[in-house]
């Protein structure tokens, strides 16, 4: 896959404009999910962070905008998106190393390293579970090729002892995530994300720790929008979520 030409891209602001991201006009375009993922990570300055499937770099760059002096590394399967992630890192003056690789066959240089945090926003749909996308990049981003368990095993291998995995995924994939964590990660916590009050959670953020021994915790859902239904134009995010998306605040983890 070749890189994107300038006329195939748009530039979009995140975190109230603190992060500027070049994205393809036709293809996978990041939404709020990677921003919420980045906001959930309790990173500290000088921590090392690896993202599996970093796309154009949104989650890593949003995390780097909130927490200074992080060591940021991404792995991306599609060369055109890996190039875009590098371009976005430079545009935001954030040092970031990006490897073009399949997460099941990481480069030896990356296999020698361990990280304080690993984050991932894997494809949400099992093979055949969604309509085919017209764009190949979007198809790869949405449709699972590598089993979800392999994402979690790879994350566990790259984590330092007591390091954290954070993963955002569809709520119906939670059983798969919990099964995959059982033999390699502990202290598992799940934060459901519900669109509104009295609505079922559509997404979850999983937090797990290498070497963790705490009991499993299922938190009360975090409500994203105010009101029982969408009643007006514009966003209706709750004040907490608006602070995350617009001001770069940390996600209010219970």
mmCIF file of C-alpha atoms in Angstrom:
data_model
loop_
_atom_site.group_PDB
_atom_site.id
_atom_site.type_symbol
_atom_site.label_atom_id
_atom_site.label_comp_id
_atom_site.label_asym_id
_atom_site.label_seq_id
_atom_site.Cartn_x
_atom_site.Cartn_y
_atom_site.Cartn_z
ATOM 1 C CA UNK A 1 0.000 0.000 0.000
ATOM 2 C CA UNK A 2 1.420 3.366 -0.984
ATOM 3 C CA UNK A 3 1.399 6.464 1.187
ATOM 4 C CA UNK A 4 -1.336 9.088 1.121
ATOM 5 C CA UNK A 5 -1.068 12.155 -1.102
ATOM 6 C CA UNK A 6 -1.807 15.514 0.498
ATOM 7 C CA UNK A 7 -5.107 15.846 -1.396
ATOM 8 C CA UNK A 8 -6.236 12.542 0.133
ATOM 9 C CA UNK A 9 -5.921 13.873 3.684
ATOM 10 C CA UNK A 10 -7.710 16.214 6.041
ATOM 11 C CA UNK A 11 -6.297 17.781 9.187
ATOM 12 C CA UNK A 12 -8.420 17.428 12.309
ATOM 13 C CA UNK A 13 -8.011 18.765 15.818
ATOM 14 C CA UNK A 14 -8.367 16.725 19.015
ATOM 15 C CA UNK A 15 -8.252 17.737 22.669
ATOM 16 C CA UNK A 16 -9.488 21.202 21.819
ATOM 17 C CA UNK A 17 -6.871 21.555 19.092
ATOM 18 C CA UNK A 18 -3.884 20.515 21.208
ATOM 19 C CA UNK A 19 -3.384 17.527 18.906
ATOM 20 C CA UNK A 20 -3.568 18.003 15.131
ATOM 21 C CA UNK A 21 -4.007 14.803 13.158
ATOM 22 C CA UNK A 22 -3.713 14.186 9.422
ATOM 23 C CA UNK A 23 -6.270 11.548 8.434
ATOM 24 C CA UNK A 24 -7.347 10.019 5.114
ATOM 25 C CA UNK A 25 -10.490 11.483 3.575
ATOM 26 C CA UNK A 26 -11.422 7.965 2.471
ATOM 27 C CA UNK A 27 -10.284 5.266 4.865
ATOM 28 C CA UNK A 28 -10.118 4.693 8.579
ATOM 29 C CA UNK A 29 -10.711 7.919 10.503
ATOM 30 C CA UNK A 30 -10.228 7.982 14.249
ATOM 31 C CA UNK A 31 -13.134 9.000 16.473
ATOM 32 C CA UNK A 32 -13.492 9.416 20.213
ATOM 33 C CA UNK A 33 -12.597 5.816 21.133
ATOM 34 C CA UNK A 34 -8.786 6.231 20.922
ATOM 35 C CA UNK A 35 -9.073 9.500 22.886
ATOM 36 C CA UNK A 36 -10.957 7.739 25.680
ATOM 37 C CA UNK A 37 -8.409 4.913 25.611
ATOM 38 C CA UNK A 38 -5.508 7.357 25.955
ATOM 39 C CA UNK A 39 -7.247 9.184 28.785
ATOM 40 C CA UNK A 40 -7.642 5.947 30.772
ATOM 41 C CA UNK A 41 -3.886 5.304 31.077
ATOM 42 C CA UNK A 42 -2.327 6.356 34.420
ATOM 43 C CA UNK A 43 1.013 7.159 32.810
ATOM 44 C CA UNK A 44 3.724 9.242 34.438
ATOM 45 C CA UNK A 45 6.540 11.259 32.864
ATOM 46 C CA UNK A 46 9.322 9.061 31.447
ATOM 47 C CA UNK A 47 7.103 5.949 31.255
ATOM 48 C CA UNK A 48 7.501 3.831 28.122
ATOM 49 C CA UNK A 49 4.266 3.300 26.176
ATOM 50 C CA UNK A 50 3.645 0.874 23.294
ATOM 51 C CA UNK A 51 0.534 0.922 21.141
ATOM 52 C CA UNK A 52 -0.366 -2.165 19.131
ATOM 53 C CA UNK A 53 -2.101 -1.096 15.935
ATOM 54 C CA UNK A 54 -1.409 2.614 16.283
ATOM 55 C CA UNK A 55 -3.049 3.719 13.023
ATOM 56 C CA UNK A 56 -2.305 7.393 12.384
ATOM 57 C CA UNK A 57 -1.140 7.844 15.964
ATOM 58 C CA UNK A 58 -4.147 9.444 17.628
ATOM 59 C CA UNK A 59 -4.121 7.563 20.940
ATOM 60 C CA UNK A 60 -0.367 7.880 21.491
ATOM 61 C CA UNK A 61 -0.335 11.569 20.585
ATOM 62 C CA UNK A 62 -3.318 12.335 22.832
ATOM 63 C CA UNK A 63 -1.609 10.514 25.703
ATOM 64 C CA UNK A 64 1.629 12.366 25.016
ATOM 65 C CA UNK A 65 -0.210 15.696 25.025
ATOM 66 C CA UNK A 66 -1.580 14.948 28.503
ATOM 67 C CA UNK A 67 1.545 13.422 30.073
ATOM 68 C CA UNK A 68 4.915 14.996 29.173
ATOM 69 C CA UNK A 69 8.204 13.205 28.557
ATOM 70 C CA UNK A 70 6.790 9.818 27.614
ATOM 71 C CA UNK A 71 8.677 7.365 25.419
ATOM 72 C CA UNK A 72 6.124 6.598 22.690
ATOM 73 C CA UNK A 73 6.302 3.571 20.368
ATOM 74 C CA UNK A 74 3.738 2.317 17.894
ATOM 75 C CA UNK A 75 3.299 -0.839 15.817
ATOM 76 C CA UNK A 76 1.200 -0.557 12.675
ATOM 77 C CA UNK A 77 0.519 -3.214 10.037
ATOM 78 C CA UNK A 78 -0.321 -0.860 7.146
ATOM 79 C CA UNK A 79 2.688 1.106 5.820
ATOM 80 C CA UNK A 80 0.603 4.096 4.705
ATOM 81 C CA UNK A 81 -0.828 4.533 8.211
ATOM 82 C CA UNK A 82 2.588 3.996 9.805
ATOM 83 C CA UNK A 83 3.931 6.798 7.613
ATOM 84 C CA UNK A 84 0.995 8.968 8.620
ATOM 85 C CA UNK A 85 1.675 8.299 12.312
ATOM 86 C CA UNK A 86 5.265 9.470 11.852
ATOM 87 C CA UNK A 87 4.077 12.581 10.039
ATOM 88 C CA UNK A 88 1.556 13.325 12.772
ATOM 89 C CA UNK A 89 4.170 12.877 15.480
ATOM 90 C CA UNK A 90 6.453 15.360 13.747
ATOM 91 C CA UNK A 91 3.586 17.813 13.211
ATOM 92 C CA UNK A 92 2.814 17.700 16.921
ATOM 93 C CA UNK A 93 6.484 17.906 17.958
ATOM 94 C CA UNK A 94 6.218 14.600 19.821
ATOM 95 C CA UNK A 95 9.044 12.059 19.429
ATOM 96 C CA UNK A 96 7.508 8.712 18.489
ATOM 97 C CA UNK A 97 8.992 5.545 16.999
ATOM 98 C CA UNK A 98 6.739 3.589 14.651
ATOM 99 C CA UNK A 99 7.413 0.029 13.485
ATOM 100 C CA UNK A 100 5.712 -1.418 10.410
ATOM 101 C CA UNK A 101 4.927 -4.970 11.497
ATOM 102 C CA UNK A 102 2.307 -7.585 12.192
ATOM 103 C CA UNK A 103 1.886 -7.846 15.950
ATOM 104 C CA UNK A 104 2.298 -11.625 15.683
ATOM 105 C CA UNK A 105 5.758 -11.136 14.129
ATOM 106 C CA UNK A 106 7.335 -8.162 15.842
ATOM 107 C CA UNK A 107 10.852 -7.044 14.863
ATOM 108 C CA UNK A 108 13.642 -8.430 17.025
ATOM 109 C CA UNK A 109 14.573 -4.927 18.168
ATOM 110 C CA UNK A 110 11.095 -4.511 19.634
ATOM 111 C CA UNK A 111 11.086 -7.971 21.190
ATOM 112 C CA UNK A 112 14.067 -6.941 23.311
ATOM 113 C CA UNK A 113 12.151 -4.087 24.927
ATOM 114 C CA UNK A 114 9.582 -3.884 27.706
ATOM 115 C CA UNK A 115 7.077 -1.156 28.417
ATOM 116 C CA UNK A 116 5.338 0.370 31.399
ATOM 117 C CA UNK A 117 2.087 0.550 29.440
ATOM 118 C CA UNK A 118 0.680 -1.177 26.379
ATOM 119 C CA UNK A 119 -2.482 0.201 24.791
ATOM 120 C CA UNK A 120 -4.634 -1.161 21.982
ATOM 121 C CA UNK A 121 -7.827 -0.399 20.090
ATOM 122 C CA UNK A 122 -8.101 -3.649 18.089
ATOM 123 C CA UNK A 123 -10.567 -4.236 15.257
ATOM 124 C CA UNK A 124 -14.034 -4.522 16.758
ATOM 125 C CA UNK A 125 -15.554 -7.154 14.484
ATOM 126 C CA UNK A 126 -14.874 -10.839 14.042
ATOM 127 C CA UNK A 127 -14.386 -11.976 10.430
ATOM 128 C CA UNK A 128 -17.683 -11.707 8.550
ATOM 129 C CA UNK A 129 -19.437 -9.852 11.375
ATOM 130 C CA UNK A 130 -19.686 -6.503 9.567
ATOM 131 C CA UNK A 131 -20.310 -5.236 6.066
ATOM 132 C CA UNK A 132 -17.145 -5.024 3.952
ATOM 133 C CA UNK A 133 -15.661 -1.537 3.769
ATOM 134 C CA UNK A 134 -14.959 0.000 0.370
ATOM 135 C CA UNK A 135 -11.531 1.171 1.524
ATOM 136 C CA UNK A 136 -8.889 -1.473 2.274
ATOM 137 C CA UNK A 137 -7.403 0.525 5.158
ATOM 138 C CA UNK A 138 -10.768 0.832 6.861
ATOM 139 C CA UNK A 139 -11.455 -2.863 6.288
ATOM 140 C CA UNK A 140 -8.211 -3.799 8.077
ATOM 141 C CA UNK A 141 -8.953 -1.395 10.937
ATOM 142 C CA UNK A 142 -12.471 -2.729 11.532
ATOM 143 C CA UNK A 143 -12.312 -6.420 10.662
ATOM 144 C CA UNK A 144 -10.328 -8.823 12.819
ATOM 145 C CA UNK A 145 -7.510 -10.682 11.114
ATOM 146 C CA UNK A 146 -5.392 -11.502 14.144
ATOM 147 C CA UNK A 147 -7.391 -13.123 16.994
ATOM 148 C CA UNK A 148 -8.070 -10.870 19.952
ATOM 149 C CA UNK A 149 -6.264 -13.329 22.222
ATOM 150 C CA UNK A 150 -3.071 -12.775 20.206
ATOM 151 C CA UNK A 151 -3.293 -9.018 20.852
ATOM 152 C CA UNK A 152 -3.452 -9.668 24.581
ATOM 153 C CA UNK A 153 -0.667 -12.274 24.588
ATOM 154 C CA UNK A 154 1.594 -9.927 22.626
ATOM 155 C CA UNK A 155 0.807 -7.081 25.023
ATOM 156 C CA UNK A 156 1.624 -9.277 28.017
ATOM 157 C CA UNK A 157 4.987 -10.279 26.544
ATOM 158 C CA UNK A 158 5.955 -6.657 25.956
ATOM 159 C CA UNK A 159 4.898 -5.410 29.399
ATOM 160 C CA UNK A 160 7.395 -4.959 32.193
ATOM 161 C CA UNK A 161 6.533 -6.564 35.523
ATOM 162 C CA UNK A 162 3.620 -4.643 37.094
ATOM 163 C CA UNK A 163 3.008 -2.865 33.793
ATOM 164 C CA UNK A 164 -0.524 -2.148 32.572
ATOM 165 C CA UNK A 165 -2.507 -3.109 29.493
ATOM 166 C CA UNK A 166 -5.403 -0.844 28.507
ATOM 167 C CA UNK A 167 -7.671 -1.983 25.690
ATOM 168 C CA UNK A 168 -10.927 -0.544 24.353
ATOM 169 C CA UNK A 169 -13.283 -2.957 22.646
ATOM 170 C CA UNK A 170 -16.928 -3.715 21.981
ATOM 171 C CA UNK A 171 -18.773 -4.951 25.060
ATOM 172 C CA UNK A 172 -19.737 -8.218 23.365
ATOM 173 C CA UNK A 173 -16.024 -9.074 23.032
ATOM 174 C CA UNK A 174 -15.477 -8.935 26.804
ATOM 175 C CA UNK A 175 -15.649 -12.729 27.290
ATOM 176 C CA UNK A 176 -12.871 -13.143 24.703
ATOM 177 C CA UNK A 177 -10.702 -10.561 26.492
ATOM 178 C CA UNK A 178 -11.202 -12.103 29.925
ATOM 179 C CA UNK A 179 -10.388 -15.584 28.645
ATOM 180 C CA UNK A 180 -7.209 -14.305 27.000
ATOM 181 C CA UNK A 181 -6.085 -12.510 30.166
ATOM 182 C CA UNK A 182 -6.559 -15.547 32.383
ATOM 183 C CA UNK A 183 -3.092 -17.054 31.919
ATOM 184 C CA UNK A 184 -0.949 -13.964 31.351
ATOM 185 C CA UNK A 185 -2.380 -10.899 33.132
ATOM 186 C CA UNK A 186 -4.066 -10.231 36.463
ATOM 187 C CA UNK A 187 -5.775 -7.522 38.512
ATOM 188 C CA UNK A 188 -8.308 -7.211 35.709
ATOM 189 C CA UNK A 189 -10.723 -4.271 35.827
ATOM 190 C CA UNK A 190 -13.467 -3.473 33.332
ATOM 191 C CA UNK A 191 -15.031 -0.054 32.860
ATOM 192 C CA UNK A 192 -18.198 -0.222 30.711
ATOM 193 C CA UNK A 193 -18.973 2.823 28.566
ATOM 194 C CA UNK A 194 -22.702 3.404 28.148
ATOM 195 C CA UNK A 195 -24.021 5.999 25.693
ATOM 196 C CA UNK A 196 -26.753 7.242 28.068
ATOM 197 C CA UNK A 197 -28.491 6.495 31.333
ATOM 198 C CA UNK A 198 -30.446 3.212 31.288
ATOM 199 C CA UNK A 199 -28.728 2.110 28.084
ATOM 200 C CA UNK A 200 -26.566 -0.974 27.812
ATOM 201 C CA UNK A 201 -22.817 -0.450 27.532
ATOM 202 C CA UNK A 202 -21.611 -0.641 23.936
ATOM 203 C CA UNK A 203 -17.892 -0.404 24.688
ATOM 204 C CA UNK A 204 -15.611 -1.411 27.538
ATOM 205 C CA UNK A 205 -12.124 -0.421 28.597
ATOM 206 C CA UNK A 206 -10.146 -3.299 30.051
ATOM 207 C CA UNK A 207 -7.275 -2.638 32.448
ATOM 208 C CA UNK A 208 -5.002 -5.547 33.388
ATOM 209 C CA UNK A 209 -1.637 -5.767 35.092
ATOM 210 C CA UNK A 210 1.306 -8.064 34.508
ATOM 211 C CA UNK A 211 1.922 -9.877 37.781
ATOM 212 C CA UNK A 212 -1.269 -8.452 39.274
ATOM 213 C CA UNK A 213 -3.111 -10.529 41.868
ATOM 214 C CA UNK A 214 -6.096 -8.383 42.824
ATOM 215 C CA UNK A 215 -9.635 -9.694 42.401
ATOM 216 C CA UNK A 216 -11.556 -8.993 39.228
ATOM 217 C CA UNK A 217 -13.495 -5.705 39.316
ATOM 218 C CA UNK A 218 -16.457 -4.786 37.134
ATOM 219 C CA UNK A 219 -17.115 -1.078 37.589
ATOM 220 C CA UNK A 220 -20.386 0.774 37.203
ATOM 221 C CA UNK A 221 -20.829 2.117 33.666
ATOM 222 C CA UNK A 222 -19.399 5.496 32.759
ATOM 223 C CA UNK A 223 -22.168 7.470 31.026
ATOM 224 C CA UNK A 224 -20.961 9.343 27.963
ATOM 225 C CA UNK A 225 -23.928 11.598 27.133
ATOM 226 C CA UNK A 226 -26.394 13.643 29.130
ATOM 227 C CA UNK A 227 -30.130 13.008 28.858
ATOM 228 C CA UNK A 228 -32.164 9.936 28.026
ATOM 229 C CA UNK A 229 -32.025 10.552 24.254
ATOM 230 C CA UNK A 230 -30.395 12.746 21.639
ATOM 231 C CA UNK A 231 -32.575 15.855 21.472
ATOM 232 C CA UNK A 232 -30.458 18.597 19.846
ATOM 233 C CA UNK A 233 -27.737 19.254 17.319
ATOM 234 C CA UNK A 234 -24.168 19.254 18.572
ATOM 235 C CA UNK A 235 -22.627 17.012 21.183
ATOM 236 C CA UNK A 236 -24.319 16.178 24.460
ATOM 237 C CA UNK A 237 -21.336 14.758 26.322
ATOM 238 C CA UNK A 238 -21.381 14.777 30.103
ATOM 239 C CA UNK A 239 -19.070 17.364 31.742
ATOM 240 C CA UNK A 240 -16.578 14.624 32.680
ATOM 241 C CA UNK A 241 -16.388 13.255 29.135
ATOM 242 C CA UNK A 242 -16.308 16.733 27.618
ATOM 243 C CA UNK A 243 -13.280 17.514 29.801
ATOM 244 C CA UNK A 244 -11.552 14.386 28.444
ATOM 245 C CA UNK A 245 -12.338 15.068 24.803
ATOM 246 C CA UNK A 246 -11.946 18.856 24.725
ATOM 247 C CA UNK A 247 -9.503 19.675 27.518
ATOM 248 C CA UNK A 248 -7.271 16.592 27.621
ATOM 249 C CA UNK A 249 -8.321 15.554 31.126
ATOM 250 C CA UNK A 250 -7.715 12.048 32.446
ATOM 251 C CA UNK A 251 -10.638 9.661 32.266
ATOM 252 C CA UNK A 252 -12.428 9.477 35.643
ATOM 253 C CA UNK A 253 -11.520 5.859 36.439
ATOM 254 C CA UNK A 254 -13.398 4.587 39.530
#
